[in-house]
Amino acid sequence: MSAIIIDGKAIALKTRLDAAEKAKRLSVMPTLAVVLVGENPASLSYVTGKEKALSEAGMGSRDIRLPADTTEDALLKLIADLNADATVHGILVQLPLPRHINEEHIIEAIDPKKDVDGFHPVNMGKLVLGEDCFIPCTPHGIVVLLKEIGIETKGKHAVIVGRSNIVGKPLLNLLIRKNINATVTLCHTGTQNLPSYTRQADILIAAAGSPGLISGDMIKEGAVVIDVGVNRVEDATAKKGFRLKGDVLFDEAVEKASYITPVPGGVGPMTIAMLLQNVVQAAIL
Ligand code: GUN
């Protein structure tokens, strides 16, 4: 059996058009401040993609690029200014930050009402409690993907590999909400015998940031496989000198799974689509 390849781009487009429609009905133009510190090439590419999507959806972006040696104090000052600026509805500080800046301090400085990433402890806490909040874009995008393709989640065993604050932890909390009702196992680098868990998954979500970690023999026949990995692997034959590789060995997994997301073109586009939805939400609040 060969899996159905989930078209993340198509589902993302639908979500983006929906966000654009909602934005059009508002009396203000939803505007996101996008802050990039330093020149991490992957971050630069993500930020450019986000700004392009905002503009295509008729929304505004305040593009703030700072040098890698920006101090934590200077960044905190910028965030205080953006918090106070009524024309800015959302604030996104692209992660990771340079090592001399404490990410927690920065995230906690963002007004939770402008925290469209959903990374602030107030939003994370509300997510755990099942309250309305900004939901982190990648896990939210995964849930929307599952819903759009009609995957039954109730009572299913979802196995997440990776415990990041950006994906694994928030996704765990989303999947156990009553409207989704999955049973969740979260595996991480301390997990012993990883394949014994992944083979139990009806829905397997690989978010470890480890290229090719999940091989075909780690997947149950007919499982839904969601690959969150966006690993840049050097490849001299590629135009850019690298290739994007997922956490899943696609060629093996496609033979075992019922549905699978490709990399690129799977989860990635959904992250941006959900960000647009959160920016509209921030403008309404
Ligand atoms: N770095 C990787 N993913 C994300 C994300 O969703 N938001 C931000 N701010 N940084 C990231």
PDB file of N, CA and C in Angstrom, residues 79-118:
ATOM      1  N   ILE A  79      10.537  45.658  22.484  1.00  0.00           N
ATOM      2  CA  ILE A  79       9.266  44.962  22.743  1.00  0.00           C
ATOM      3  C   ILE A  79       8.325  45.839  23.567  1.00  0.00           C
ATOM      4  N   ALA A  80       8.871  46.569  24.526  1.00  0.00           N
ATOM      5  CA  ALA A  80       8.037  47.486  25.315  1.00  0.00           C
ATOM      6  C   ALA A  80       7.395  48.527  24.396  1.00  0.00           C
ATOM      7  N   ASP A  81       8.174  49.025  23.441  1.00  0.00           N
ATOM      8  CA  ASP A  81       7.633  50.021  22.492  1.00  0.00           C
ATOM      9  C   ASP A  81       6.533  49.404  21.632  1.00  0.00           C
ATOM     10  N   LEU A  82       6.757  48.178  21.163  1.00  0.00           N
ATOM     11  CA  LEU A  82       5.758  47.506  20.316  1.00  0.00           C
ATOM     12  C   LEU A  82       4.494  47.179  21.123  1.00  0.00           C
ATOM     13  N   ASN A  83       4.679  46.810  22.384  1.00  0.00           N
ATOM     14  CA  ASN A  83       3.520  46.551  23.255  1.00  0.00           C
ATOM     15  C   ASN A  83       2.642  47.796  23.356  1.00  0.00           C
ATOM     16  N   ALA A  84       3.298  48.958  23.407  1.00  0.00           N
ATOM     17  CA  ALA A  84       2.570  50.221  23.618  1.00  0.00           C
ATOM     18  C   ALA A  84       2.015  50.796  22.311  1.00  0.00           C
ATOM     19  N   ASP A  85       2.417  50.247  21.182  1.00  0.00           N
ATOM     20  CA  ASP A  85       2.044  50.789  19.874  1.00  0.00           C
ATOM     21  C   ASP A  85       0.708  50.195  19.421  1.00  0.00           C
ATOM     22  N   ALA A  86      -0.337  51.022  19.432  1.00  0.00           N
ATOM     23  CA  ALA A  86      -1.688  50.529  19.130  1.00  0.00           C
ATOM     24  C   ALA A  86      -1.849  50.121  17.669  1.00  0.00           C
ATOM     25  N   THR A  87      -0.915  50.546  16.806  1.00  0.00           N
ATOM     26  CA  THR A  87      -1.036  50.155  15.390  1.00  0.00           C
ATOM     27  C   THR A  87      -0.415  48.777  15.123  1.00  0.00           C
ATOM     28  N   VAL A  88       0.242  48.218  16.141  1.00  0.00           N
ATOM     29  CA  VAL A  88       0.808  46.867  16.029  1.00  0.00           C
ATOM     30  C   VAL A  88      -0.072  45.915  16.839  1.00  0.00           C
ATOM     31  N   HIS A  89      -0.658  44.927  16.153  1.00  0.00           N
ATOM     32  CA  HIS A  89      -1.568  44.009  16.852  1.00  0.00           C
ATOM     33  C   HIS A  89      -0.874  42.761  17.353  1.00  0.00           C
ATOM     34  N   GLY A  90       0.140  42.335  16.622  1.00  0.00           N
ATOM     35  CA  GLY A  90       0.853  41.121  17.020  1.00  0.00           C
ATOM     36  C   GLY A  90       2.359  41.337  16.981  1.00  0.00           C
ATOM     37  N   ILE A  91       3.060  40.584  17.836  1.00  0.00           N
ATOM     38  CA  ILE A  91       4.529  40.673  17.873  1.00  0.00           C
ATOM     39  C   ILE A  91       5.086  39.269  17.737  1.00  0.00           C
ATOM     40  N   LEU A  92       5.976  39.092  16.748  1.00  0.00           N
ATOM     41  CA  LEU A  92       6.622  37.794  16.572  1.00  0.00           C
ATOM     42  C   LEU A  92       8.133  37.986  16.594  1.00  0.00           C
ATOM     43  N   VAL A  93       8.775  37.373  17.573  1.00  0.00           N
ATOM     44  CA  VAL A  93      10.238  37.402  17.626  1.00  0.00           C
ATOM     45  C   VAL A  93      10.704  36.035  17.139  1.00  0.00           C
ATOM     46  N   GLN A  94      11.362  36.020  15.985  1.00  0.00           N
ATOM     47  CA  GLN A  94      11.759  34.732  15.405  1.00  0.00           C
ATOM     48  C   GLN A  94      12.804  34.045  16.295  1.00  0.00           C
ATOM     49  N   LEU A  95      12.582  32.779  16.559  1.00  0.00           N
ATOM     50  CA  LEU A  95      13.505  31.974  17.366  1.00  0.00           C
ATOM     51  C   LEU A  95      14.292  31.039  16.446  1.00  0.00           C
ATOM     52  N   PRO A  96      15.458  30.599  16.785  1.00  0.00           N
ATOM     53  CA  PRO A  96      16.182  30.893  18.017  1.00  0.00           C
ATOM     54  C   PRO A  96      16.834  32.278  18.001  1.00  0.00           C
ATOM     55  N   LEU A  97      17.049  32.814  19.202  1.00  0.00           N
ATOM     56  CA  LEU A  97      17.764  34.079  19.354  1.00  0.00           C
ATOM     57  C   LEU A  97      19.245  33.777  19.578  1.00  0.00           C
ATOM     58  N   PRO A  98      20.110  34.771  19.311  1.00  0.00           N
ATOM     59  CA  PRO A  98      21.539  34.550  19.613  1.00  0.00           C
ATOM     60  C   PRO A  98      21.706  34.145  21.091  1.00  0.00           C
ATOM     61  N   ARG A  99      22.771  33.399  21.347  1.00  0.00           N
ATOM     62  CA  ARG A  99      22.921  32.758  22.664  1.00  0.00           C
ATOM     63  C   ARG A  99      22.998  33.724  23.850  1.00  0.00           C
ATOM     64  N   HIS A 100      23.488  34.954  23.603  1.00  0.00           N
ATOM     65  CA  HIS A 100      23.620  35.888  24.731  1.00  0.00           C
ATOM     66  C   HIS A 100      22.275  36.494  25.149  1.00  0.00           C
ATOM     67  N   ILE A 101      21.220  36.186  24.405  1.00  0.00           N
ATOM     68  CA  ILE A 101      19.895  36.715  24.769  1.00  0.00           C
ATOM     69  C   ILE A 101      19.058  35.580  25.362  1.00  0.00           C
ATOM     70  N   ASN A 102      18.469  35.840  26.514  1.00  0.00           N
ATOM     71  CA  ASN A 102      17.641  34.847  27.197  1.00  0.00           C
ATOM     72  C   ASN A 102      16.233  34.836  26.567  1.00  0.00           C
ATOM     73  N   GLU A 103      15.904  33.730  25.904  1.00  0.00           N
ATOM     74  CA  GLU A 103      14.627  33.657  25.179  1.00  0.00           C
ATOM     75  C   GLU A 103      13.428  33.815  26.109  1.00  0.00           C
ATOM     76  N   GLU A 104      13.535  33.239  27.284  1.00  0.00           N
ATOM     77  CA  GLU A 104      12.416  33.331  28.238  1.00  0.00           C
ATOM     78  C   GLU A 104      12.115  34.782  28.579  1.00  0.00           C
ATOM     79  N   HIS A 105      13.184  35.564  28.833  1.00  0.00           N
ATOM     80  CA  HIS A 105      12.976  36.981  29.182  1.00  0.00           C
ATOM     81  C   HIS A 105      12.235  37.699  28.061  1.00  0.00           C
ATOM     82  N   ILE A 106      12.618  37.384  26.831  1.00  0.00           N
ATOM     83  CA  ILE A 106      12.029  38.077  25.674  1.00  0.00           C
ATOM     84  C   ILE A 106      10.561  37.666  25.503  1.00  0.00           C
ATOM     85  N   ILE A 107      10.310  36.378  25.543  1.00  0.00           N
ATOM     86  CA  ILE A 107       8.930  35.893  25.350  1.00  0.00           C
ATOM     87  C   ILE A 107       8.025  36.447  26.449  1.00  0.00           C
ATOM     88  N   GLU A 108       8.537  36.490  27.668  1.00  0.00           N
ATOM     89  CA  GLU A 108       7.707  36.960  28.790  1.00  0.00           C
ATOM     90  C   GLU A 108       7.458  38.465  28.741  1.00  0.00           C
ATOM     91  N   ALA A 109       8.281  39.181  27.952  1.00  0.00           N
ATOM     92  CA  ALA A 109       8.095  40.633  27.854  1.00  0.00           C
ATOM     93  C   ALA A 109       6.976  40.997  26.882  1.00  0.00           C
ATOM     94  N   ILE A 110       6.612  40.061  26.000  1.00  0.00           N
ATOM     95  CA  ILE A 110       5.568  40.351  25.003  1.00  0.00           C
ATOM     96  C   ILE A 110       4.201  40.357  25.694  1.00  0.00           C
ATOM     97  N   ASP A 111       3.397  41.389  25.381  1.00  0.00           N
ATOM     98  CA  ASP A 111       2.031  41.436  25.901  1.00  0.00           C
ATOM     99  C   ASP A 111       1.279  40.179  25.437  1.00  0.00           C
ATOM    100  N   PRO A 112       0.735  39.378  26.358  1.00  0.00           N
ATOM    101  CA  PRO A 112       0.046  38.149  25.936  1.00  0.00           C
ATOM    102  C   PRO A 112      -1.034  38.391  24.887  1.00  0.00           C
ATOM    103  N   LYS A 113      -1.620  39.586  24.871  1.00  0.00           N
ATOM    104  CA  LYS A 113      -2.655  39.889  23.873  1.00  0.00           C
ATOM    105  C   LYS A 113      -2.068  40.086  22.480  1.00  0.00           C
ATOM    106  N   LYS A 114      -0.741  40.261  22.409  1.00  0.00           N
ATOM    107  CA  LYS A 114      -0.078  40.425  21.104  1.00  0.00           C
ATOM    108  C   LYS A 114       0.797  39.208  20.767  1.00  0.00           C
ATOM    109  N   ASP A 115       0.726  38.206  21.601  1.00  0.00           N
ATOM    110  CA  ASP A 115       1.603  37.035  21.473  1.00  0.00           C
ATOM    111  C   ASP A 115       1.028  36.022  20.479  1.00  0.00           C
ATOM    112  N   VAL A 116       1.133  36.374  19.189  1.00  0.00           N
ATOM    113  CA  VAL A 116       0.513  35.536  18.151  1.00  0.00           C
ATOM    114  C   VAL A 116       1.207  34.171  17.987  1.00  0.00           C
ATOM    115  N   ASP A 117       2.401  34.025  18.543  1.00  0.00           N
ATOM    116  CA  ASP A 117       3.064  32.710  18.549  1.00  0.00           C
ATOM    117  C   ASP A 117       2.468  31.792  19.621  1.00  0.00           C
ATOM    118  N   GLY A 118       1.822  32.387  20.621  1.00  0.00           N
ATOM    119  CA  GLY A 118       1.280  31.593  21.731  1.00  0.00           C
ATOM    120  C   GLY A 118       2.344  31.017  22.643  1.00  0.00           C
TER     121      GLY A 118
END
